[in-house]
Amino acid sequence: MNDQFRIDSHKLMYHPHRVVQLLDGKDDWGKAKSIYPIYVEISPVGGCNHKCLMCGVDYVIMGNLEKGIIPQLNADVYAERFEEMGALGIKSFMFAGAGEPLLHRRINDLVSAAHTAGIDTSFTTNGVLLDRLNLSGVSWVKVSINGGNKESYARVHQTKESDFDRVVANVRDAVKRKGGCTIGIQLVLLPENKDSVDDFRALGEEIGADYVVVKPFSQHKFSINRQYENFDPRAIKIADSGKLVVRKEAMEAVTAPIPYTKCQSTPFLWAYLEADGDLYGCSAYLLDDRFNYGNLNTHTFKEVWQGEKRKANWDYVRNHLDIHECRQSCRMNEDNIYMNDLIHGVPHQNFI
């Protein structure tokens, strides 16, 4: 498999200082409170222009619609927050979240503020508005095109077929103007698009994408949608070739037992910032107050990260969280496997 970007793995071993901090301080709140995340996923706006069948955060978006308020980050406030976050050692942002990030009218200002703070930026987007994004300095953009042709795409995204042509044109244009930015496309494997994978592979090669990913659907515990809950992606055989990355490890993890008893990533290695300013320790528990650390609209990142709510979550995850309540094949699964091996060891580990 041509997975030069380690998409189906993890990159935690490239942050040994943070790993040592975690190993040394994970059970001591006096140390744990100052272990800041490497990576933060950010939802700039809490609404979307598509209604994808497999959306894991549909319950968040629907909640915003029911309240009649589509929240979004204040670009001026978050220029200050990003400066602080960079100084605290946060390395990267992915703009994605419970909504389409490019709907934010000042998204380029948010990216610029992150760059000024020394933070790497990336995007996961449906690509309809990709022509709005200034790619200068962006590390990578992953465009969700969940169908290899306009018919399967429109079924999955629940949108008009013409959006497929628009997204393809936007990706083709992005490849031309990308500079140092990596441009990839992704398909979440579903019954509705499984027969268009070959078309998807060919599309990625034709438009010049740097990688083409097929990944499994993973059921979010709180999602409104349950129609794919028992769908097993392993039954669909897809061969790796060229730029196609089939996330086989993730596919196995969707149905396999979770191979560890405790999450070592939360509340340490990552965080999730909602469009209303609430900071969560894990995207699998959005709107669950046990994982809500506080609001960055009114408090600094350090105040929230070292606050009582994160301390309570630190205690809960260490001592009470039932790992079987967690999402299968979660974003931190590979990092947790790595940390579990470091903490508990492997047979004959001293024979290097």
mmCIF file of C-alpha atoms in Angstrom:
data_model
loop_
_atom_site.group_PDB
_atom_site.id
_atom_site.type_symbol
_atom_site.label_atom_id
_atom_site.label_comp_id
_atom_site.label_asym_id
_atom_site.label_seq_id
_atom_site.Cartn_x
_atom_site.Cartn_y
_atom_site.Cartn_z
ATOM 1 C CA MET A 1 0.000 0.000 0.000
ATOM 2 C CA ASN A 2 1.302 3.421 -0.966
ATOM 3 C CA ASP A 3 0.551 5.049 2.405
ATOM 4 C CA GLN A 4 3.408 7.551 2.490
ATOM 5 C CA PHE A 5 1.356 9.875 4.713
ATOM 6 C CA ARG A 6 0.683 7.128 7.321
ATOM 7 C CA ILE A 7 -3.063 7.658 6.927
ATOM 8 C CA ASP A 8 -3.888 4.181 8.241
ATOM 9 C CA SER A 9 -1.496 4.429 11.167
ATOM 10 C CA HIS A 10 -0.337 7.111 13.611
ATOM 11 C CA LYS A 11 2.523 9.573 14.036
ATOM 12 C CA LEU A 12 2.797 9.760 17.811
ATOM 13 C CA MET A 13 6.330 8.334 17.781
ATOM 14 C CA TYR A 14 7.481 11.593 16.182
ATOM 15 C CA HIS A 15 6.576 13.461 19.380
ATOM 16 C CA PRO A 16 8.778 11.708 21.964
ATOM 17 C CA HIS A 17 8.848 14.671 24.355
ATOM 18 C CA ARG A 18 5.053 14.707 24.636
ATOM 19 C CA VAL A 19 4.978 10.923 25.014
ATOM 20 C CA VAL A 20 7.482 11.103 27.870
ATOM 21 C CA GLN A 21 5.368 13.831 29.501
ATOM 22 C CA LEU A 22 2.321 11.599 29.247
ATOM 23 C CA LEU A 23 4.060 8.504 30.598
ATOM 24 C CA ASP A 24 5.488 10.497 33.485
ATOM 25 C CA GLY A 25 2.447 12.591 34.366
ATOM 26 C CA LYS A 26 -0.700 10.761 33.330
ATOM 27 C CA ASP A 27 -1.610 9.749 36.896
ATOM 28 C CA ASP A 28 -0.530 12.957 38.639
ATOM 29 C CA TRP A 29 -2.886 15.904 38.117
ATOM 30 C CA GLY A 30 -0.149 18.350 39.097
ATOM 31 C CA LYS A 31 1.719 17.223 35.951
ATOM 32 C CA ALA A 32 -1.240 16.113 33.827
ATOM 33 C CA LYS A 33 -2.874 19.540 33.834
ATOM 34 C CA SER A 34 0.065 20.964 31.856
ATOM 35 C CA ILE A 35 0.202 18.244 29.185
ATOM 36 C CA TYR A 36 -1.273 20.126 26.240
ATOM 37 C CA PRO A 37 -2.671 18.478 23.099
ATOM 38 C CA ILE A 38 -0.570 17.999 19.989
ATOM 39 C CA TYR A 39 -3.586 18.239 17.708
ATOM 40 C CA VAL A 40 -6.950 20.023 17.847
ATOM 41 C CA GLU A 41 -9.909 19.459 15.567
ATOM 42 C CA ILE A 42 -11.863 22.682 15.046
ATOM 43 C CA SER A 43 -15.420 23.199 13.864
ATOM 44 C CA PRO A 44 -15.471 26.805 12.590
ATOM 45 C CA VAL A 45 -19.215 26.760 11.882
ATOM 46 C CA GLY A 46 -21.969 24.501 13.174
ATOM 47 C CA GLY A 47 -23.919 23.979 9.957
ATOM 48 C CA CYS A 48 -23.489 22.122 6.692
ATOM 49 C CA ASN A 49 -24.560 22.451 3.056
ATOM 50 C CA HIS A 50 -24.928 18.656 2.660
ATOM 51 C CA LYS A 51 -26.833 15.965 4.582
ATOM 52 C CA CYS A 52 -24.562 12.953 4.152
ATOM 53 C CA LEU A 53 -26.156 9.633 4.999
ATOM 54 C CA MET A 54 -23.276 8.543 7.226
ATOM 55 C CA CYS A 55 -22.699 11.854 9.057
ATOM 56 C CA GLY A 56 -21.458 11.014 12.534
ATOM 57 C CA VAL A 57 -22.329 14.394 13.997
ATOM 58 C CA ASP A 58 -25.824 14.740 12.560
ATOM 59 C CA TYR A 59 -27.187 15.081 16.094
ATOM 60 C CA VAL A 60 -25.045 18.184 16.692
ATOM 61 C CA ILE A 61 -26.085 19.838 13.426
ATOM 62 C CA MET A 62 -29.761 18.989 13.950
ATOM 63 C CA GLY A 63 -29.575 20.412 17.466
ATOM 64 C CA ASN A 64 -28.258 23.689 16.086
ATOM 65 C CA LEU A 65 -31.026 23.789 13.465
ATOM 66 C CA GLU A 66 -33.683 23.126 16.082
ATOM 67 C CA LYS A 67 -32.353 26.002 18.191
ATOM 68 C CA GLY A 68 -32.393 28.214 15.096
ATOM 69 C CA ILE A 69 -28.805 29.344 15.653
ATOM 70 C CA ILE A 70 -25.830 28.261 13.534
ATOM 71 C CA PRO A 71 -22.831 29.022 15.769
ATOM 72 C CA GLN A 72 -19.475 30.066 14.377
ATOM 73 C CA LEU A 73 -16.137 31.080 15.792
ATOM 74 C CA ASN A 74 -15.351 34.771 16.117
ATOM 75 C CA ALA A 75 -12.213 35.219 14.016
ATOM 76 C CA ASP A 76 -10.937 38.134 16.116
ATOM 77 C CA VAL A 77 -11.341 36.311 19.437
ATOM 78 C CA TYR A 78 -9.718 33.174 18.088
ATOM 79 C CA ALA A 79 -6.724 35.006 16.683
ATOM 80 C CA GLU A 80 -5.864 35.604 20.358
ATOM 81 C CA ARG A 81 -6.705 32.047 21.376
ATOM 82 C CA PHE A 82 -4.574 30.580 18.585
ATOM 83 C CA GLU A 83 -1.605 32.710 19.609
ATOM 84 C CA GLU A 84 -1.912 31.346 23.136
ATOM 85 C CA MET A 85 -2.366 27.756 21.924
ATOM 86 C CA GLY A 86 0.750 27.947 19.783
ATOM 87 C CA ALA A 87 2.750 29.249 22.740
ATOM 88 C CA LEU A 88 1.511 26.333 24.849
ATOM 89 C CA GLY A 89 2.902 23.837 22.340
ATOM 90 C CA ILE A 90 -0.118 22.839 20.278
ATOM 91 C CA LYS A 91 1.207 21.716 16.898
ATOM 92 C CA SER A 92 -1.709 21.312 14.497
ATOM 93 C CA PHE A 93 -5.325 22.133 13.693
ATOM 94 C CA MET A 94 -7.724 20.280 11.454
ATOM 95 C CA PHE A 95 -10.620 22.507 10.405
ATOM 96 C CA ALA A 96 -13.555 20.139 9.999
ATOM 97 C CA GLY A 97 -15.965 19.226 12.768
ATOM 98 C CA ALA A 98 -19.739 19.278 13.052
ATOM 99 C CA GLY A 99 -20.288 21.349 9.943
ATOM 100 C CA GLU A 100 -18.638 22.381 6.696
ATOM 101 C CA PRO A 101 -15.602 24.524 7.649
ATOM 102 C CA LEU A 102 -15.538 26.507 4.400
ATOM 103 C CA LEU A 103 -18.972 27.974 5.175
ATOM 104 C CA HIS A 104 -17.144 30.273 7.603
ATOM 105 C CA ARG A 105 -16.806 33.598 5.782
ATOM 106 C CA ARG A 106 -13.486 34.404 7.495
ATOM 107 C CA ILE A 107 -11.928 30.979 7.241
ATOM 108 C CA ASN A 108 -8.783 32.381 5.614
ATOM 109 C CA ASP A 109 -8.363 34.751 8.556
ATOM 110 C CA LEU A 110 -8.550 31.800 10.958
ATOM 111 C CA VAL A 111 -5.921 29.949 8.935
ATOM 112 C CA SER A 112 -3.698 33.022 8.851
ATOM 113 C CA ALA A 113 -3.991 33.434 12.637
ATOM 114 C CA ALA A 114 -2.969 29.798 13.123
ATOM 115 C CA HIS A 115 0.056 30.256 10.846
ATOM 116 C CA THR A 116 1.089 33.363 12.763
ATOM 117 C CA ALA A 117 0.928 31.273 15.945
ATOM 118 C CA GLY A 118 3.187 28.604 14.398
ATOM 119 C CA ILE A 119 0.423 25.997 14.155
ATOM 120 C CA ASP A 120 0.105 23.685 11.140
ATOM 121 C CA THR A 121 -3.337 23.675 9.506
ATOM 122 C CA SER A 122 -5.381 21.208 7.489
ATOM 123 C CA PHE A 123 -8.950 20.701 6.261
ATOM 124 C CA THR A 124 -11.507 17.985 5.835
ATOM 125 C CA THR A 125 -14.226 19.419 3.613
ATOM 126 C CA ASN A 126 -16.915 18.398 1.150
ATOM 127 C CA GLY A 127 -15.168 20.686 -1.329
ATOM 128 C CA VAL A 128 -18.176 22.583 -2.673
ATOM 129 C CA LEU A 129 -16.605 25.860 -1.532
ATOM 130 C CA LEU A 130 -12.957 24.828 -1.909
ATOM 131 C CA ASP A 131 -12.338 27.691 -4.317
ATOM 132 C CA ARG A 132 -12.716 30.049 -1.316
ATOM 133 C CA LEU A 133 -9.703 28.644 0.479
ATOM 134 C CA ASN A 134 -6.251 30.172 0.182
ATOM 135 C CA LEU A 135 -4.008 27.094 0.138
ATOM 136 C CA SER A 136 -0.823 28.992 0.916
ATOM 137 C CA GLY A 137 0.703 27.413 4.002
ATOM 138 C CA VAL A 138 -2.049 24.807 4.472
ATOM 139 C CA SER A 139 -0.447 21.393 5.063
ATOM 140 C CA TRP A 140 -3.192 19.271 3.535
ATOM 141 C CA VAL A 141 -6.780 19.235 2.359
ATOM 142 C CA LYS A 142 -8.855 16.067 2.304
ATOM 143 C CA VAL A 143 -12.020 16.321 0.215
ATOM 144 C CA SER A 144 -14.903 13.956 0.986
ATOM 145 C CA ILE A 145 -16.236 12.688 -2.335
ATOM 146 C CA ASN A 146 -18.312 9.728 -1.250
ATOM 147 C CA GLY A 147 -19.056 8.320 -4.663
ATOM 148 C CA GLY A 148 -17.092 7.579 -7.798
ATOM 149 C CA ASN A 149 -19.783 9.019 -10.045
ATOM 150 C CA LYS A 150 -22.409 11.717 -9.724
ATOM 151 C CA GLU A 151 -25.260 9.254 -9.113
ATOM 152 C CA SER A 152 -23.707 7.481 -6.112
ATOM 153 C CA TYR A 153 -22.293 10.773 -4.845
ATOM 154 C CA ALA A 154 -25.690 12.498 -4.876
ATOM 155 C CA ARG A 155 -27.300 9.549 -3.054
ATOM 156 C CA VAL A 156 -24.757 9.595 -0.243
ATOM 157 C CA HIS A 157 -24.402 13.379 0.118
ATOM 158 C CA GLN A 158 -28.165 13.887 -0.369
ATOM 159 C CA THR A 159 -27.528 16.755 -2.725
ATOM 160 C CA LYS A 160 -27.880 17.548 -6.411
ATOM 161 C CA GLU A 161 -25.706 15.737 -8.942
ATOM 162 C CA SER A 162 -24.265 19.027 -10.188
ATOM 163 C CA ASP A 163 -22.369 19.359 -6.891
ATOM 164 C CA PHE A 164 -20.252 16.396 -7.984
ATOM 165 C CA ASP A 165 -19.068 18.288 -11.066
ATOM 166 C CA ARG A 166 -18.439 21.398 -9.005
ATOM 167 C CA VAL A 167 -16.368 19.530 -6.406
ATOM 168 C CA VAL A 168 -14.330 17.711 -9.050
ATOM 169 C CA ALA A 169 -13.619 21.032 -10.768
ATOM 170 C CA ASN A 170 -12.613 22.578 -7.435
ATOM 171 C CA VAL A 171 -10.233 19.732 -6.624
ATOM 172 C CA ARG A 172 -8.698 19.886 -10.083
ATOM 173 C CA ASP A 173 -8.155 23.631 -9.599
ATOM 174 C CA ALA A 174 -6.736 23.093 -6.091
ATOM 175 C CA VAL A 175 -4.186 20.625 -7.492
ATOM 176 C CA LYS A 176 -3.008 23.338 -9.889
ATOM 177 C CA ARG A 177 -2.632 26.016 -7.192
ATOM 178 C CA LYS A 178 -1.659 23.854 -4.227
ATOM 179 C CA GLY A 179 1.982 24.872 -3.836
ATOM 180 C CA GLY A 180 3.209 22.805 -0.891
ATOM 181 C CA CYS A 181 -0.285 21.660 0.113
ATOM 182 C CA THR A 182 -1.167 17.963 -0.187
ATOM 183 C CA ILE A 183 -4.552 17.384 -1.845
ATOM 184 C CA GLY A 184 -6.358 14.101 -1.210
ATOM 185 C CA ILE A 185 -9.835 12.718 -1.734
ATOM 186 C CA GLN A 186 -11.715 10.292 0.484
ATOM 187 C CA LEU A 187 -14.636 7.895 0.196
ATOM 188 C CA VAL A 188 -16.412 6.403 3.211
ATOM 189 C CA LEU A 189 -17.368 2.931 2.050
ATOM 190 C CA LEU A 190 -21.135 2.321 2.091
ATOM 191 C CA PRO A 191 -23.598 0.030 0.285
ATOM 192 C CA GLU A 192 -24.626 3.015 -1.867
ATOM 193 C CA ASN A 193 -21.117 3.643 -3.240
ATOM 194 C CA LYS A 194 -19.342 0.266 -3.016
ATOM 195 C CA ASP A 195 -19.793 -0.361 -6.742
ATOM 196 C CA SER A 196 -18.195 2.964 -7.675
ATOM 197 C CA VAL A 197 -14.829 2.470 -5.953
ATOM 198 C CA ASP A 198 -13.028 1.790 -9.234
ATOM 199 C CA ASP A 199 -14.496 4.985 -10.667
ATOM 200 C CA PHE A 200 -13.374 6.823 -7.528
ATOM 201 C CA ARG A 201 -9.842 5.500 -7.898
ATOM 202 C CA ALA A 202 -9.757 6.549 -11.554
ATOM 203 C CA LEU A 203 -11.173 9.970 -10.691
ATOM 204 C CA GLY A 204 -8.421 10.632 -8.155
ATOM 205 C CA GLU A 205 -5.717 9.694 -10.622
ATOM 206 C CA GLU A 206 -7.292 11.744 -13.400
ATOM 207 C CA ILE A 207 -7.531 14.956 -11.378
ATOM 208 C CA GLY A 208 -4.043 14.537 -9.921
ATOM 209 C CA ALA A 209 -4.876 13.983 -6.246
ATOM 210 C CA ASP A 210 -1.859 13.167 -4.085
ATOM 211 C CA TYR A 211 -3.734 10.290 -2.472
ATOM 212 C CA VAL A 212 -7.069 8.516 -2.765
ATOM 213 C CA VAL A 213 -8.502 7.006 0.416
ATOM 214 C CA VAL A 214 -11.226 4.461 1.040
ATOM 215 C CA LYS A 215 -12.141 4.207 4.716
ATOM 216 C CA PRO A 216 -14.820 2.336 6.673
ATOM 217 C CA PHE A 217 -17.953 3.758 8.217
ATOM 218 C CA SER A 218 -17.751 3.845 12.023
ATOM 219 C CA GLN A 219 -20.970 4.230 13.990
ATOM 220 C CA HIS A 220 -21.010 7.253 16.271
ATOM 221 C CA LYS A 221 -22.713 6.338 19.531
ATOM 222 C CA PHE A 222 -24.974 9.402 19.522
ATOM 223 C CA SER A 223 -25.776 9.672 15.805
ATOM 224 C CA ILE A 224 -29.386 9.892 14.691
ATOM 225 C CA ASN A 225 -28.532 7.713 11.695
ATOM 226 C CA ARG A 226 -28.305 3.987 12.550
ATOM 227 C CA GLN A 227 -28.791 2.408 9.122
ATOM 228 C CA TYR A 228 -25.155 1.305 8.757
ATOM 229 C CA GLU A 229 -24.706 0.104 12.316
ATOM 230 C CA ASN A 230 -24.299 -3.527 11.244
ATOM 231 C CA PHE A 231 -22.579 -2.908 7.920
ATOM 232 C CA ASP A 232 -19.291 -4.808 7.698
ATOM 233 C CA PRO A 233 -16.927 -3.135 5.185
ATOM 234 C CA ARG A 234 -14.557 -6.122 5.214
ATOM 235 C CA ALA A 235 -16.984 -8.028 3.023
ATOM 236 C CA ILE A 236 -16.133 -5.698 0.131
ATOM 237 C CA LYS A 237 -12.806 -6.594 -1.412
ATOM 238 C CA ILE A 238 -10.778 -3.660 -2.692
ATOM 239 C CA ALA A 239 -7.259 -3.984 -4.035
ATOM 240 C CA ASP A 240 -4.598 -1.364 -3.282
ATOM 241 C CA SER A 241 -2.997 0.104 -6.364
ATOM 242 C CA GLY A 242 -1.354 3.351 -7.384
ATOM 243 C CA LYS A 243 -2.352 6.198 -5.091
ATOM 244 C CA LEU A 244 -5.263 4.307 -3.549
ATOM 245 C CA VAL A 245 -4.982 3.821 0.211
ATOM 246 C CA VAL A 246 -7.469 1.287 1.567
ATOM 247 C CA ARG A 247 -7.647 1.734 5.318
ATOM 248 C CA LYS A 248 -7.529 -1.952 6.169
ATOM 249 C CA GLU A 249 -6.402 -1.468 9.759
ATOM 250 C CA ALA A 250 -9.357 0.844 10.370
ATOM 251 C CA MET A 251 -11.711 -1.651 8.705
ATOM 252 C CA GLU A 252 -10.532 -4.408 11.015
ATOM 253 C CA ALA A 253 -10.920 -2.103 14.013
ATOM 254 C CA VAL A 254 -14.564 -1.373 13.191
ATOM 255 C CA THR A 255 -15.590 -4.915 14.115
ATOM 256 C CA ALA A 256 -12.703 -6.149 16.300
ATOM 257 C CA PRO A 257 -12.735 -5.882 20.115
ATOM 258 C CA ILE A 258 -10.978 -2.750 21.375
ATOM 259 C CA PRO A 259 -7.494 -4.068 22.287
ATOM 260 C CA TYR A 260 -6.966 -1.972 25.411
ATOM 261 C CA THR A 261 -8.927 -1.239 28.569
ATOM 262 C CA LYS A 262 -8.184 2.458 29.043
ATOM 263 C CA CYS A 263 -7.987 5.455 26.719
ATOM 264 C CA GLN A 264 -4.566 7.056 27.037
ATOM 265 C CA SER A 265 -5.261 9.820 24.514
ATOM 266 C CA THR A 266 -7.995 11.617 26.452
ATOM 267 C CA PRO A 267 -7.591 14.125 27.993
ATOM 268 C CA PHE A 268 -4.040 14.592 26.765
ATOM 269 C CA LEU A 269 -3.134 14.193 23.113
ATOM 270 C CA TRP A 270 -5.982 15.917 21.319
ATOM 271 C CA ALA A 271 -9.022 18.134 21.763
ATOM 272 C CA TYR A 272 -12.086 19.188 19.817
ATOM 273 C CA LEU A 273 -13.307 22.786 19.575
ATOM 274 C CA GLU A 274 -16.971 23.242 18.720
ATOM 275 C CA ALA A 275 -18.291 26.228 16.770
ATOM 276 C CA ASP A 276 -19.961 27.589 19.920
ATOM 277 C CA GLY A 277 -16.578 27.729 21.686
ATOM 278 C CA ASP A 278 -16.978 24.624 23.858
ATOM 279 C CA LEU A 279 -13.799 22.569 24.148
ATOM 280 C CA TYR A 280 -14.200 18.786 24.344
ATOM 281 C CA GLY A 281 -11.692 16.066 25.092
ATOM 282 C CA CYS A 282 -13.074 13.623 22.514
ATOM 283 C CA SER A 283 -15.214 13.953 19.394
ATOM 284 C CA ALA A 284 -17.028 10.699 20.219
ATOM 285 C CA TYR A 285 -18.652 12.455 23.160
ATOM 286 C CA LEU A 286 -19.753 15.802 21.730
ATOM 287 C CA LEU A 287 -22.545 17.386 23.812
ATOM 288 C CA ASP A 288 -21.697 15.003 26.681
ATOM 289 C CA ASP A 289 -20.948 17.359 29.563
ATOM 290 C CA ARG A 290 -18.514 14.877 31.117
ATOM 291 C CA PHE A 291 -16.151 15.622 28.213
ATOM 292 C CA ASN A 292 -16.846 19.371 27.966
ATOM 293 C CA TYR A 293 -13.975 21.286 29.584
ATOM 294 C CA GLY A 294 -15.313 24.829 29.206
ATOM 295 C CA ASN A 295 -15.786 27.609 26.696
ATOM 296 C CA LEU A 296 -12.992 29.441 24.868
ATOM 297 C CA ASN A 297 -15.213 32.389 23.977
ATOM 298 C CA THR A 298 -15.004 33.540 27.585
ATOM 299 C CA HIS A 299 -11.873 31.852 28.942
ATOM 300 C CA THR A 300 -8.302 31.316 27.797
ATOM 301 C CA PHE A 301 -7.188 27.905 26.607
ATOM 302 C CA LYS A 302 -4.957 27.472 29.660
ATOM 303 C CA GLU A 303 -7.804 28.319 32.032
ATOM 304 C CA VAL A 304 -10.050 25.732 30.404
ATOM 305 C CA TRP A 305 -7.371 23.055 29.992
ATOM 306 C CA GLN A 306 -6.213 23.324 33.609
ATOM 307 C CA GLY A 307 -9.725 23.817 34.972
ATOM 308 C CA GLU A 308 -11.894 21.691 37.219
ATOM 309 C CA LYS A 309 -13.966 20.206 34.396
ATOM 310 C CA ARG A 310 -10.932 18.766 32.662
ATOM 311 C CA LYS A 311 -9.649 17.523 36.012
ATOM 312 C CA ALA A 312 -12.973 15.731 36.556
ATOM 313 C CA ASN A 313 -12.743 14.204 33.065
ATOM 314 C CA TRP A 314 -9.128 13.157 33.715
ATOM 315 C CA ASP A 315 -10.337 11.256 36.766
ATOM 316 C CA TYR A 316 -13.355 9.816 34.941
ATOM 317 C CA VAL A 317 -11.370 8.498 31.970
ATOM 318 C CA ARG A 318 -8.689 6.985 34.230
ATOM 319 C CA ASN A 319 -11.007 5.341 36.738
ATOM 320 C CA HIS A 320 -14.545 5.001 35.431
ATOM 321 C CA LEU A 321 -14.821 5.088 31.639
ATOM 322 C CA ASP A 322 -16.009 1.805 30.159
ATOM 323 C CA ILE A 323 -14.012 1.546 26.934
ATOM 324 C CA HIS A 324 -16.868 -0.447 25.381
ATOM 325 C CA GLU A 325 -18.927 2.754 25.416
ATOM 326 C CA CYS A 326 -16.437 4.308 23.014
ATOM 327 C CA ARG A 327 -16.645 4.483 19.257
ATOM 328 C CA GLN A 328 -15.099 1.581 17.359
ATOM 329 C CA SER A 329 -12.079 2.556 15.257
ATOM 330 C CA CYS A 330 -11.963 6.013 16.823
ATOM 331 C CA ARG A 331 -9.529 8.673 15.665
ATOM 332 C CA MET A 332 -7.130 7.891 18.515
ATOM 333 C CA ASN A 333 -7.279 4.091 18.214
ATOM 334 C CA GLU A 334 -3.785 3.614 16.775
ATOM 335 C CA ASP A 335 -2.311 6.112 19.248
ATOM 336 C CA ASN A 336 -3.970 4.222 22.097
ATOM 337 C CA ILE A 337 -2.536 0.909 20.880
ATOM 338 C CA TYR A 338 0.926 2.497 20.764
ATOM 339 C CA MET A 339 0.590 4.029 24.245
ATOM 340 C CA ASN A 340 -0.815 0.792 25.658
ATOM 341 C CA ASP A 341 2.275 -1.085 24.435
ATOM 342 C CA LEU A 342 4.574 1.528 25.973
ATOM 343 C CA ILE A 343 2.779 1.441 29.320
ATOM 344 C CA HIS A 344 2.287 -2.316 29.654
ATOM 345 C CA GLY A 345 5.202 -3.533 27.574
ATOM 346 C CA VAL A 346 5.487 -6.446 25.175
ATOM 347 C CA PRO A 347 7.185 -9.827 25.667
ATOM 348 C CA HIS A 348 10.993 -9.684 25.520
ATOM 349 C CA GLN A 349 10.966 -5.923 24.959
ATOM 350 C CA ASN A 350 14.534 -5.502 26.173
ATOM 351 C CA PHE A 351 15.861 -7.565 23.247
ATOM 352 C CA ILE A 352 15.990 -4.615 20.900
#
